[in-house]
PDB file of C-alpha atoms in Angstrom:
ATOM      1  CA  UNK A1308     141.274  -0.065  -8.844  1.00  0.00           C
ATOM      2  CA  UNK A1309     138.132  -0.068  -7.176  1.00  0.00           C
ATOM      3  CA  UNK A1310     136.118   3.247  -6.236  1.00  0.00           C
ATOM      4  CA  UNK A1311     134.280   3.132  -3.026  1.00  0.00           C
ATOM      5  CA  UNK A1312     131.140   5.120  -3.389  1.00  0.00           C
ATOM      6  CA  UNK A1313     130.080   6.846  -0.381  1.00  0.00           C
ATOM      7  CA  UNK A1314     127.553   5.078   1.716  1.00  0.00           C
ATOM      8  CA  UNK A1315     123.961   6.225   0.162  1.00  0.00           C
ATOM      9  CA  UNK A1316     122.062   8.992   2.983  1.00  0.00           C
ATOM     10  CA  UNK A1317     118.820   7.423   3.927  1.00  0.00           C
ATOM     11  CA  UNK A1318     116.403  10.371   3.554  1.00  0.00           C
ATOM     12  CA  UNK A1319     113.371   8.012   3.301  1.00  0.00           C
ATOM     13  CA  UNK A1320     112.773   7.422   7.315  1.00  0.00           C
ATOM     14  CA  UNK A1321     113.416  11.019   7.881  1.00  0.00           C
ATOM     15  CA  UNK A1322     111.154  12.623   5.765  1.00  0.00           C
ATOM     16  CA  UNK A1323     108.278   9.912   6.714  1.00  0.00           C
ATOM     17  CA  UNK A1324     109.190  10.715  10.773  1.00  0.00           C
ATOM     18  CA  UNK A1325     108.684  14.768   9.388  1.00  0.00           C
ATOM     19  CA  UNK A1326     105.607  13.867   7.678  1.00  0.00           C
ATOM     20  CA  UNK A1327     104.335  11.870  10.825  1.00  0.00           C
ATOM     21  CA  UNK A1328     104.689  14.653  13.532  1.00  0.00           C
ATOM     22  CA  UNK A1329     102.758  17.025  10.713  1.00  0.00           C
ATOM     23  CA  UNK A1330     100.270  14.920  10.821  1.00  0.00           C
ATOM     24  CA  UNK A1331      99.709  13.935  14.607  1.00  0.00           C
ATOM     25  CA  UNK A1332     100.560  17.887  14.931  1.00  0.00           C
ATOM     26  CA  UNK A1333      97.072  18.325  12.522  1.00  0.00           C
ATOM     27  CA  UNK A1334      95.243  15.780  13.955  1.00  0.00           C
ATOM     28  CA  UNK A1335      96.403  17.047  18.114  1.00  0.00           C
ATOM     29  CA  UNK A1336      95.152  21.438  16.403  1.00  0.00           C
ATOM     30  CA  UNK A1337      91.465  19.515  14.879  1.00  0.00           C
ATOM     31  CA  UNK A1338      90.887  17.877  18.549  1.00  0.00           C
ATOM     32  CA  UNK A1339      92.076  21.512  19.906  1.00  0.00           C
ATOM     33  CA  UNK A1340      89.808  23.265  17.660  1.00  0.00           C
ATOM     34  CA  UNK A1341      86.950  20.703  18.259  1.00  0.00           C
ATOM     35  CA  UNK A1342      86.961  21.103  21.874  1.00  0.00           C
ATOM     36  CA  UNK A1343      86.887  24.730  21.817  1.00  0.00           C
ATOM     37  CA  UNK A1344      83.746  24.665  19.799  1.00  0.00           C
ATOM     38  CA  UNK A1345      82.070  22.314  21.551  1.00  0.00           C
ATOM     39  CA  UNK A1346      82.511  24.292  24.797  1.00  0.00           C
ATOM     40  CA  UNK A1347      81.928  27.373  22.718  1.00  0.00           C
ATOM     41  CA  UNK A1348      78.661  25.865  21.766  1.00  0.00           C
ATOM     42  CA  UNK A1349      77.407  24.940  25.091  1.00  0.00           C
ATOM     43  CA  UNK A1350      77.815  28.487  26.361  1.00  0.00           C
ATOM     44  CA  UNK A1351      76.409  30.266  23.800  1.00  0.00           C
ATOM     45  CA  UNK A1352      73.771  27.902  23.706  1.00  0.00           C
ATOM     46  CA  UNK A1353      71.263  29.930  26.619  1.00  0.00           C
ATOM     47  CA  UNK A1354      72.756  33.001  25.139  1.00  0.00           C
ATOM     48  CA  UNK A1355      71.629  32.275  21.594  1.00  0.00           C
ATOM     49  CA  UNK A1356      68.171  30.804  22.586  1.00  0.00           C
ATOM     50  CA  UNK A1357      67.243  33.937  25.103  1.00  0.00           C
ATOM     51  CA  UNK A1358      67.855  36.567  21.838  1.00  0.00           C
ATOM     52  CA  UNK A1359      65.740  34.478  19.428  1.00  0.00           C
ATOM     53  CA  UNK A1360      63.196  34.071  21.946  1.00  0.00           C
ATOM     54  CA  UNK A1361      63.316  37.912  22.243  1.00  0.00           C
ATOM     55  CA  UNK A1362      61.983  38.252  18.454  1.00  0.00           C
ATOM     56  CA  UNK A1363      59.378  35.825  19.229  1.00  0.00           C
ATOM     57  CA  UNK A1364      55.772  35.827  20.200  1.00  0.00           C
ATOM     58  CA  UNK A1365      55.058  33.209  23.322  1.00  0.00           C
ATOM     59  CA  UNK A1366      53.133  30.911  20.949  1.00  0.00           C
ATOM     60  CA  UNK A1367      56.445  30.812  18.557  1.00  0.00           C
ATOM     61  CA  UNK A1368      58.378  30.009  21.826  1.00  0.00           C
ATOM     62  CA  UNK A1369      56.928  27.425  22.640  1.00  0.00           C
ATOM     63  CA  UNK A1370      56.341  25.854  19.261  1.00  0.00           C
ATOM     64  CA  UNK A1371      59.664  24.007  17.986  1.00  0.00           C
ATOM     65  CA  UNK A1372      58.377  24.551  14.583  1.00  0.00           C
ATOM     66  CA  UNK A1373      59.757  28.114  14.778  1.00  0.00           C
ATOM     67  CA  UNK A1374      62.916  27.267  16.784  1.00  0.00           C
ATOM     68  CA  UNK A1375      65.590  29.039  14.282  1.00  0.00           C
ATOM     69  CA  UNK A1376      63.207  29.647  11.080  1.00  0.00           C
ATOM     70  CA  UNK A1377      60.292  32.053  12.551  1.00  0.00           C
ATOM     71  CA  UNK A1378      58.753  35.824  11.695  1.00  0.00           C
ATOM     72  CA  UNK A1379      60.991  37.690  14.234  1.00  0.00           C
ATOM     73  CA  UNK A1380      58.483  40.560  15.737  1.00  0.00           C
ATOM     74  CA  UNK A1381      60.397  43.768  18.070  1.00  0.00           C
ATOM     75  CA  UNK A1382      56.756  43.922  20.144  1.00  0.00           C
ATOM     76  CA  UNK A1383      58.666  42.378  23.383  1.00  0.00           C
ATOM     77  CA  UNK A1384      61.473  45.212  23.399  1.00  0.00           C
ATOM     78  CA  UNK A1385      58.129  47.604  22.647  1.00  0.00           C
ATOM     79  CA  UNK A1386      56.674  46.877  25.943  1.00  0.00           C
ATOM     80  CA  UNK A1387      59.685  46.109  27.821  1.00  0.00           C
ATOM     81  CA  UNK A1388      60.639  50.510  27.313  1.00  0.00           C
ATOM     82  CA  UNK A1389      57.256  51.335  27.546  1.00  0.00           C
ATOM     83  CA  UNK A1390      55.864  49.887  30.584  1.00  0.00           C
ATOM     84  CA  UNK A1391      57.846  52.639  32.299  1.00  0.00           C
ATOM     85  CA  UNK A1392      60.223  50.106  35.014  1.00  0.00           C
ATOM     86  CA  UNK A1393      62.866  48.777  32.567  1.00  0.00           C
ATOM     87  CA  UNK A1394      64.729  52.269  32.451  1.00  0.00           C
ATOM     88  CA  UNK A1395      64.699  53.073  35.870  1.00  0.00           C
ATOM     89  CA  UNK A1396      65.726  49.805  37.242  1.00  0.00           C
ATOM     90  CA  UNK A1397      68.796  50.403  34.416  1.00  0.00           C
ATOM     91  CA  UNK A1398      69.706  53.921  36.154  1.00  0.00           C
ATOM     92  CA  UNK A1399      69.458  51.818  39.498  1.00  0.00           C
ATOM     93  CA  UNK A1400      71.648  49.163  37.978  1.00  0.00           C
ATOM     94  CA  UNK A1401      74.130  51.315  37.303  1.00  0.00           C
ATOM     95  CA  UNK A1402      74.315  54.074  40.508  1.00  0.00           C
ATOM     96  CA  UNK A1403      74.196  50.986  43.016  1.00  0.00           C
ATOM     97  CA  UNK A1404      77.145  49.389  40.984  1.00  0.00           C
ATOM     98  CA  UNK A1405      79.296  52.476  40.152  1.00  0.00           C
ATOM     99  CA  UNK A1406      79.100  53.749  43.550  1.00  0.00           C
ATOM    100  CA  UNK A1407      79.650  50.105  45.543  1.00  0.00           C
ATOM    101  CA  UNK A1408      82.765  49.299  43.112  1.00  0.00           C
ATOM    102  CA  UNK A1409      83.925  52.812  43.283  1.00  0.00           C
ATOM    103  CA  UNK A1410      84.104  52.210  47.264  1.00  0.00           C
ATOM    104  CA  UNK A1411      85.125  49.003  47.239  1.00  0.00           C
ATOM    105  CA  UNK A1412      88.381  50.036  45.071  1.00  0.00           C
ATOM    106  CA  UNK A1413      88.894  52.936  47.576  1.00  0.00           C
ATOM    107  CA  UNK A1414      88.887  50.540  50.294  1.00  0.00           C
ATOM    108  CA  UNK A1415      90.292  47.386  48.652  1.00  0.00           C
ATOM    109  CA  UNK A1416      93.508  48.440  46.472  1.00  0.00           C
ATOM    110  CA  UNK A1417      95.441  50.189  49.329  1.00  0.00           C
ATOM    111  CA  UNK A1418      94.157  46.967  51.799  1.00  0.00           C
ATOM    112  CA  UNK A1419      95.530  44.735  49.330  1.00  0.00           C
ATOM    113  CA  UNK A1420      98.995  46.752  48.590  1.00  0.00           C
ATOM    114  CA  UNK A1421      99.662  46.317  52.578  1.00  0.00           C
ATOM    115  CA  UNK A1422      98.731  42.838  52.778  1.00  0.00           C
ATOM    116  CA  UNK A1423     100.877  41.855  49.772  1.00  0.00           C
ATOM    117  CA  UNK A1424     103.864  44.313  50.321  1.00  0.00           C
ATOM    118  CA  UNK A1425     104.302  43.747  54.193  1.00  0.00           C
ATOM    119  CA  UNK A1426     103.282  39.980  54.377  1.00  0.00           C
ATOM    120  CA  UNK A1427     100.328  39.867  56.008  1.00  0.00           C
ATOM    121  CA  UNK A1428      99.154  36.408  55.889  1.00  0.00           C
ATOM    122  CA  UNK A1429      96.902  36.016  58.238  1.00  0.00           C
ATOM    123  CA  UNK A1430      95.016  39.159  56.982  1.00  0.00           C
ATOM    124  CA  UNK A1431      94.944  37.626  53.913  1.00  0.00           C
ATOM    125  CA  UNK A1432      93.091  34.580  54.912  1.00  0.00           C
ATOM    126  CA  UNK A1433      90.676  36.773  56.788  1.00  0.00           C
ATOM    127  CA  UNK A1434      90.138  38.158  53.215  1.00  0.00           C
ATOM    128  CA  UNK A1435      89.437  34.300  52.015  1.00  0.00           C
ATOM    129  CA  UNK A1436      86.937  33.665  55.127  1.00  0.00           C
ATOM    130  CA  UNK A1437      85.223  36.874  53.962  1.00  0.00           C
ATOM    131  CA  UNK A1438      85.025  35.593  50.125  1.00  0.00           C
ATOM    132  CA  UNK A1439      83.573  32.242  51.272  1.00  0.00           C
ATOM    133  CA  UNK A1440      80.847  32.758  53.427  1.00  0.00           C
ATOM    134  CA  UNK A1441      77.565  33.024  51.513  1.00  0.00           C
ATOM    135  CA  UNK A1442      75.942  36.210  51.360  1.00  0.00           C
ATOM    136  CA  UNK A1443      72.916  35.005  51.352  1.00  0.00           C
ATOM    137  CA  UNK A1444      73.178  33.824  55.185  1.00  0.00           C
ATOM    138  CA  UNK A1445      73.346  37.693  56.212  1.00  0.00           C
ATOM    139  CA  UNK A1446      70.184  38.897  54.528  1.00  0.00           C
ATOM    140  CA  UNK A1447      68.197  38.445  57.585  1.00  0.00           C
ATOM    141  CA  UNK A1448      70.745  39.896  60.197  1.00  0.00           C
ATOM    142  CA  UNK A1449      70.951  42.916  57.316  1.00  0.00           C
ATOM    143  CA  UNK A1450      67.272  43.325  56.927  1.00  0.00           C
ATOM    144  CA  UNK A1451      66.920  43.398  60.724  1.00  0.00           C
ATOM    145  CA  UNK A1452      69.922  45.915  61.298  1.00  0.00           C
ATOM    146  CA  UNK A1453      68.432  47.922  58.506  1.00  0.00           C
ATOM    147  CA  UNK A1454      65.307  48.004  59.079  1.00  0.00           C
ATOM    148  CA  UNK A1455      65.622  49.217  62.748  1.00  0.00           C
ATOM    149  CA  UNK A1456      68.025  51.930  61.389  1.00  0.00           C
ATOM    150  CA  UNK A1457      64.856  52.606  59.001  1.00  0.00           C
ATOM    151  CA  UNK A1458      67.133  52.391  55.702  1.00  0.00           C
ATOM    152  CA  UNK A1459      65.734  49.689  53.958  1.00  0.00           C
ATOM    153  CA  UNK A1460      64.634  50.883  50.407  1.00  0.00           C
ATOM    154  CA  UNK A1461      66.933  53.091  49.852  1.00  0.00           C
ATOM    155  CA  UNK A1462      70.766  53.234  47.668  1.00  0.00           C
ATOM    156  CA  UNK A1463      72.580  53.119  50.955  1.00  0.00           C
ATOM    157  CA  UNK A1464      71.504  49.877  52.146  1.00  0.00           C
ATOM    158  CA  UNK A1465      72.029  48.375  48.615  1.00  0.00           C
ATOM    159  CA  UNK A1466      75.864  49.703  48.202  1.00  0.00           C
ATOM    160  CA  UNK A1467      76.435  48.821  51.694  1.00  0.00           C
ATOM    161  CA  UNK A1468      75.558  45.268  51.033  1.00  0.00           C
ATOM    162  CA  UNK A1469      77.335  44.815  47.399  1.00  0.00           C
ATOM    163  CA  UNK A1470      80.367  46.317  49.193  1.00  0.00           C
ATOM    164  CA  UNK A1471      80.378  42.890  51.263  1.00  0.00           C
ATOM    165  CA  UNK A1472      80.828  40.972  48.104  1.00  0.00           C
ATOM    166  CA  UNK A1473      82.778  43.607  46.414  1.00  0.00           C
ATOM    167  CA  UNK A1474      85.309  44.386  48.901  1.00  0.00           C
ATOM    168  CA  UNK A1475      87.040  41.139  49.249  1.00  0.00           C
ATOM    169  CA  UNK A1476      86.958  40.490  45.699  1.00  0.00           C
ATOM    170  CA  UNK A1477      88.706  43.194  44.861  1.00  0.00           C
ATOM    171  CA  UNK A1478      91.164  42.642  47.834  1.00  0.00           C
ATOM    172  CA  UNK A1479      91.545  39.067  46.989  1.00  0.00           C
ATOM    173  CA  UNK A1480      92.299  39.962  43.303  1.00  0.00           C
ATOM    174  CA  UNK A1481      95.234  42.844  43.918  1.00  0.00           C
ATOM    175  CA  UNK A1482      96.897  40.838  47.136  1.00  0.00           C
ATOM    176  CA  UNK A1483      98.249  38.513  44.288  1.00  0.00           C
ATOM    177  CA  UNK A1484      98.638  41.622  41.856  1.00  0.00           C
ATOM    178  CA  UNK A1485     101.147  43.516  44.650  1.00  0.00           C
ATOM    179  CA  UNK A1486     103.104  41.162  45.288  1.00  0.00           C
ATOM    180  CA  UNK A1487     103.771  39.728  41.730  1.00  0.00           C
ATOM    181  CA  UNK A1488     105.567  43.513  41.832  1.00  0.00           C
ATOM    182  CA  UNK A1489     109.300  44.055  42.074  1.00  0.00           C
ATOM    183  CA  UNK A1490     109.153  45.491  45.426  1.00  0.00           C
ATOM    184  CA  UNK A1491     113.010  47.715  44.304  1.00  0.00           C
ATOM    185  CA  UNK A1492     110.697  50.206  42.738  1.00  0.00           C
ATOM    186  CA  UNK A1493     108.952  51.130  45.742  1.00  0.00           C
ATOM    187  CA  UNK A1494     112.573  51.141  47.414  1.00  0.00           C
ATOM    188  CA  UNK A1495     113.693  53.560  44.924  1.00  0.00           C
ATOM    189  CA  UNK A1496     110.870  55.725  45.749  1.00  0.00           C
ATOM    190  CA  UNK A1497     111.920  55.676  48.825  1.00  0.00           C
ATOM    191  CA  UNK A1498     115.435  56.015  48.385  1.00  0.00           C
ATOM    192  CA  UNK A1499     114.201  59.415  46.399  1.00  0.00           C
ATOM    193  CA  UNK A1500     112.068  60.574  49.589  1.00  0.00           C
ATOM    194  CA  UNK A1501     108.657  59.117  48.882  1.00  0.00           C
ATOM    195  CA  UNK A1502     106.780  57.760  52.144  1.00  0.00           C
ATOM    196  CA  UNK A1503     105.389  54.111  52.347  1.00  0.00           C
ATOM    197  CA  UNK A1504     101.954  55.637  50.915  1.00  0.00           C
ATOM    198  CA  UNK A1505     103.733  57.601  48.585  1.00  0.00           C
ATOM    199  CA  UNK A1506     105.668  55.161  46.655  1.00  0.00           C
ATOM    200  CA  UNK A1507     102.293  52.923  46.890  1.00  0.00           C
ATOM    201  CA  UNK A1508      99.967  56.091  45.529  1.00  0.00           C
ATOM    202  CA  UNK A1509     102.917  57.080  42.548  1.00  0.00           C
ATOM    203  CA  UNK A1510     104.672  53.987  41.385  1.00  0.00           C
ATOM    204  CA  UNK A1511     102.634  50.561  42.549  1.00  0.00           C
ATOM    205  CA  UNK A1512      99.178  52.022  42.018  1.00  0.00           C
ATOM    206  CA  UNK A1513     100.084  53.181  38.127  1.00  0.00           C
ATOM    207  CA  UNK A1514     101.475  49.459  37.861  1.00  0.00           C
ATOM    208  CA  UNK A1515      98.508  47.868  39.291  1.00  0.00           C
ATOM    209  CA  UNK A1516      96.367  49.690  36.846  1.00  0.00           C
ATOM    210  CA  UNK A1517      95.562  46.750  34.484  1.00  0.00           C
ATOM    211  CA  UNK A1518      94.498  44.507  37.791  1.00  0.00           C
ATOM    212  CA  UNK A1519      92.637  47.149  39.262  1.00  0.00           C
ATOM    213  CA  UNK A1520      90.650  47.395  36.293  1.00  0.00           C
ATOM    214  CA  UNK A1521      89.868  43.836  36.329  1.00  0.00           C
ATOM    215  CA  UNK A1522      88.748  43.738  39.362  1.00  0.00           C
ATOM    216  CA  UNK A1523      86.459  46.558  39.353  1.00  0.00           C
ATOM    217  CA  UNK A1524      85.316  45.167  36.259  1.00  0.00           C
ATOM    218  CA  UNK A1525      84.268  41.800  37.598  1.00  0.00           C
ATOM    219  CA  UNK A1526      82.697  43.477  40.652  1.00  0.00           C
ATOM    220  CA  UNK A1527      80.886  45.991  38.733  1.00  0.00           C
ATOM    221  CA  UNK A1528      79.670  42.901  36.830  1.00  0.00           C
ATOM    222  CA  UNK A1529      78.701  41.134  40.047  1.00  0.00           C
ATOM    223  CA  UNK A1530      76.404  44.123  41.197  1.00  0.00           C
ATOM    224  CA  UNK A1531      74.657  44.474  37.875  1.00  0.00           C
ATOM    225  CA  UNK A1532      73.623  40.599  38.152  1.00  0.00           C
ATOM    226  CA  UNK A1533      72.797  40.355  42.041  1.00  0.00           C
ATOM    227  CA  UNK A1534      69.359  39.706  42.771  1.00  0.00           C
ATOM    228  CA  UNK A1535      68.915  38.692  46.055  1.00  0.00           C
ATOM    229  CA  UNK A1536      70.355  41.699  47.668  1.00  0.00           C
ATOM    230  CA  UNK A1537      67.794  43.992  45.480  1.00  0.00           C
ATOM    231  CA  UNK A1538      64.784  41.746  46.262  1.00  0.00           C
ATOM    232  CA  UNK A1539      64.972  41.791  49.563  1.00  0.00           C
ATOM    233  CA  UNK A1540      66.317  45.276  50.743  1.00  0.00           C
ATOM    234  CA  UNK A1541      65.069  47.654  47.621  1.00  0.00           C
ATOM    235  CA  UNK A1542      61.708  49.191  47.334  1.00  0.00           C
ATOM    236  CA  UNK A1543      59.742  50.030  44.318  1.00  0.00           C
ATOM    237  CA  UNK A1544      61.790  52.970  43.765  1.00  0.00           C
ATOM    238  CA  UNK A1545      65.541  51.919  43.951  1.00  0.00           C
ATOM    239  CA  UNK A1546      64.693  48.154  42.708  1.00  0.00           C
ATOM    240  CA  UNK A1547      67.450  47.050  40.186  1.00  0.00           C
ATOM    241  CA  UNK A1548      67.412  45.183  36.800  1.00  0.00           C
ATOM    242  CA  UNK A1549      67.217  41.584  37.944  1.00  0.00           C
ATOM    243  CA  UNK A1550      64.524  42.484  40.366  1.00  0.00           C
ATOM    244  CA  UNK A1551      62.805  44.307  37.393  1.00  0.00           C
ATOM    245  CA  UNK A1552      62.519  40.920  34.975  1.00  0.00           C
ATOM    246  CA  UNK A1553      61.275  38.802  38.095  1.00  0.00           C
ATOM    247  CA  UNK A1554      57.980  41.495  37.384  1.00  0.00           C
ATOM    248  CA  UNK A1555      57.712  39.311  33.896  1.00  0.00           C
ATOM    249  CA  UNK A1556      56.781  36.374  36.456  1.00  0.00           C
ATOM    250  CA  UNK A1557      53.711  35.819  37.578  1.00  0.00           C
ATOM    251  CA  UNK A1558      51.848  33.035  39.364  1.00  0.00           C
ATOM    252  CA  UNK A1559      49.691  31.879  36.588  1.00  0.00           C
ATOM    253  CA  UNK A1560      52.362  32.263  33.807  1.00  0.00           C
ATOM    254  CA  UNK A1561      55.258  33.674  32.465  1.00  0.00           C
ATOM    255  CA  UNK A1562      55.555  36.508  29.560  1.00  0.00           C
ATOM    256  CA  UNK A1563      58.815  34.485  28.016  1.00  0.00           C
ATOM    257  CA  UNK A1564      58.902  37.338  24.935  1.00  0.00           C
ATOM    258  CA  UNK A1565      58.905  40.008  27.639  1.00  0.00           C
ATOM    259  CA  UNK A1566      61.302  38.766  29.979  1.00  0.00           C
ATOM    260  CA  UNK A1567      63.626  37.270  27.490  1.00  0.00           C
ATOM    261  CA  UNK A1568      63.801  40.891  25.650  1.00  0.00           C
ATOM    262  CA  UNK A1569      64.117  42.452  28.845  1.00  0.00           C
ATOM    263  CA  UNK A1570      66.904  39.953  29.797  1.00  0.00           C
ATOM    264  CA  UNK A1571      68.736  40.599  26.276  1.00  0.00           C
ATOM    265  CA  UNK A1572      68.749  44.307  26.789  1.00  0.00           C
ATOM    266  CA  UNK A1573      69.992  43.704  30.579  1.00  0.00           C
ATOM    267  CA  UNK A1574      73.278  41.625  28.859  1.00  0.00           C
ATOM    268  CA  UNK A1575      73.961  44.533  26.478  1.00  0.00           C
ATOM    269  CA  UNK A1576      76.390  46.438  29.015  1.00  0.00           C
ATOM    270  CA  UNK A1577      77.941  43.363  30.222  1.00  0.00           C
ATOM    271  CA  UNK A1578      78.889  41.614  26.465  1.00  0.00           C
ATOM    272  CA  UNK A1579      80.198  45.236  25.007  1.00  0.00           C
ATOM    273  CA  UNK A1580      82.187  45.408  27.540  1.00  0.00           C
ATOM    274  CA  UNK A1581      83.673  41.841  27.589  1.00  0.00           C
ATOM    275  CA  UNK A1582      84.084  42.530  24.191  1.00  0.00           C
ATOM    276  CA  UNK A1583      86.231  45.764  24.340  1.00  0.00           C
ATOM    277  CA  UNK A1584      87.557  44.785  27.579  1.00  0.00           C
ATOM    278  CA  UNK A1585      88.720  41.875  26.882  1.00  0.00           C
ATOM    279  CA  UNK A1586      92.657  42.469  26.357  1.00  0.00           C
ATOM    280  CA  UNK A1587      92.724  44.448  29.098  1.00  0.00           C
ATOM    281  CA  UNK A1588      90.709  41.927  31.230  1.00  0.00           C
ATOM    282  CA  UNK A1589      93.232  39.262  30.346  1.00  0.00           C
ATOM    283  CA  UNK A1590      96.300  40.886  31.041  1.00  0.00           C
ATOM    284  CA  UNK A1591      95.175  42.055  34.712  1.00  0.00           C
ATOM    285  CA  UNK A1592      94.288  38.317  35.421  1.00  0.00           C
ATOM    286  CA  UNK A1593      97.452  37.118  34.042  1.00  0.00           C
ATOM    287  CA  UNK A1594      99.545  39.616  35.395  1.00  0.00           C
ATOM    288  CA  UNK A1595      99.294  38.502  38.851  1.00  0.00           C
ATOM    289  CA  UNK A1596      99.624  34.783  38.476  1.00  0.00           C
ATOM    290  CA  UNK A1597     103.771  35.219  38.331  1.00  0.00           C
ATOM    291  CA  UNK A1598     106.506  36.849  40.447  1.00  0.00           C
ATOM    292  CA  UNK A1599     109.541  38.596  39.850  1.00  0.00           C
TER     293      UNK A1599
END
C-alpha cells in the first residue's frame, strides 16, 4: 500500500515576493526621505546663510574662508537696537498688521459665509479678479487719491492699502471653508429660532475657527513682509520693518552684518509662530479642501 504524501507548500516564492516589496518599500521611503531633504535644504539655505552672516563682520562675509567656521561677533544686533529705527518700525510692523487683518476678518468672514452658503458665484470670481490684479499697479492712483486727501504718512493710508491685499485673501480662503460645512447645522439653528446671521455668528463662525485663523495668520504675515506699500505711502514716522532694513542700503555700499541682523530679528515673529502655529495652520488649510 502506497501512502501519498501531501503535495509539499512552496513557501520559497512567497517569502522572496515578501522580502521584495520590503525592499522596493525601503528603497521607494530613502527616495521619499531624500527628496524632502533636498528641498528642505534649498529653503533653508538663504535662511541659514542670512543668521551666520548676522554673527559676522562684513570682511568675514565676504571672505569664504569664514563661511561656517568664523569668530561669531553680536556687534550687528548692537547697532541694529541702538540706532534708535529698528524698534519703532517693529511697533509699526505690528499696529499696521493687527489693525488691517483685524478689519479684513471683520469684513471678509461674514462676505465669505454668504458667498459660500447662498451660492454666489459670480461674487466669488469678483473675489478672484480682486486677488489677481497686482497691487503694485494702484500705488500711483493711491498716492494721488491720498495725497489730495492729505493722508499720506500716516497708519490710515497704510491699513487702508494692506486691506486691498488682505481682504480677498481672507475671503478667498473661508468661501472654500463655508461651504466644506454641513449646511443642516445652520438649518437646525434655524429650526430652533436663530436668524440667517444668527446661526452664521453661533454655530458656522465657532466651526470656521481653525480657517479663520489661518487666514488671518497668512495675512498678518503678508503685512509684516510688504514693502512697497510702506515705501511709498509711509513717512519717517509710521515707516515699517522692511522699509527700515532698505536704510542698511546705501549707494556706495551695503552694511551686510547690519542688515542681515536686522533681517534675522525681523523673521523672529514670523518662524515662532510657524512653529507653534503650525498644527493649527494645517488643519484650517486642510479643512476646506473637502465637502460633506
Amino acid at each position: 500500500m502506497t501512502v501519498l504524501s501531501p503535495n509539499p507548500t512552496p513557501t520559497s516564492a512567497p517569502s522572496a515576493g515578501v522580502r521584495g516589496h520590503h525592499r522596493r518599500r525601503r528603497t521607494l521611503n530613502g527616495l521619499r526621505l531624500a527628496g524632502i531633504a533636498l528641498v528642505s535644504a534649498v529653503f533653508a539655505a538663504p535662511l541659514i546663510w542670512m543668521v551666520l552672516a548676522a554673527f559676522k563682520t562684513n570682511v568675514q562675509i565676504g571672505n569664504p574662508a569664514d563661511a561656517v567656521v568664523f569668530t561669531p561677533t553680536t556687534q550687528n544686533f548692537r547697532n541694529v537696537v541702538s540706532e534708535g529705527v529698528f524698534l519703532p518700525a517693529m511697533l509699526n510692523s505690528a499696529i499696521v498688521g493687527i489693525v488691517s487683518t483685524v478689519l479684513s476678518a471683520l469684513i471678509a468672514v461674514p462676505a465669505a459665509w454668504a458667498i459660500g452658503r447662498f451660492a454666489m458665484q459670480r461674487a466669488g470670481n469678483w473675489v478672484l479678479i480682486a486677488r489677481i490684479i497686482p497691487a503694485v499697479s494702484l500705488l500711483v492712483p493711491w498716492y494721488y487719491l491720498f495725497a489730495r486727501l492729505e493722508m499720506v504718512g500716516g497708519y490710515t493710508v497704510l491699513v487702508l492699502s494692506h486691506m486691498f491685499v488682505s481682504v480677498p485673501l481672507i475671503t478667498w480662503i473661508m468661501i472654500g471653508f463655508f461651504s466644506g460645512l454641513p449646511a443642516e447645522l445652520e438649518e437646525a439653528g434655524r429650526v430652533d429660532g436663530l436668524s440667517a446671521f444668527g446661526a452664521f455668528r453661533r454655530i458656522s463662525l465657532p466651526l470656521a475657527a481653525p480657517g479663520t485663523a489661518t487666514a488671518c495668520v497668512l495675512a498678518l504675515v503678508f503685512s509684516w513682509n510688504n514693502f512697497m506699500f510702506a515705501l511709498i505711502l509711509s513717512d519717517e514716522s509710521t515707516k515699517t520693518l522692511p522699509v527700515a532694513l532698505f536704510n542698511f542700503m546705501s549707494y556706495a555700499s551695503v552694511d551686510w552684518g547690519g542688515l542681515m541682523a536686522a533681517s534675522t530679528l525681523m523673521s523672529v515673529p514670523v518662524i515662532l509662530a510657524a512653529v507653534f502655529g503650525q498644527r493649527y495652520l494645517v488643519a484650517g488649510l486642510t479643512a476646506g479642501a473637502t465637502k460633506g
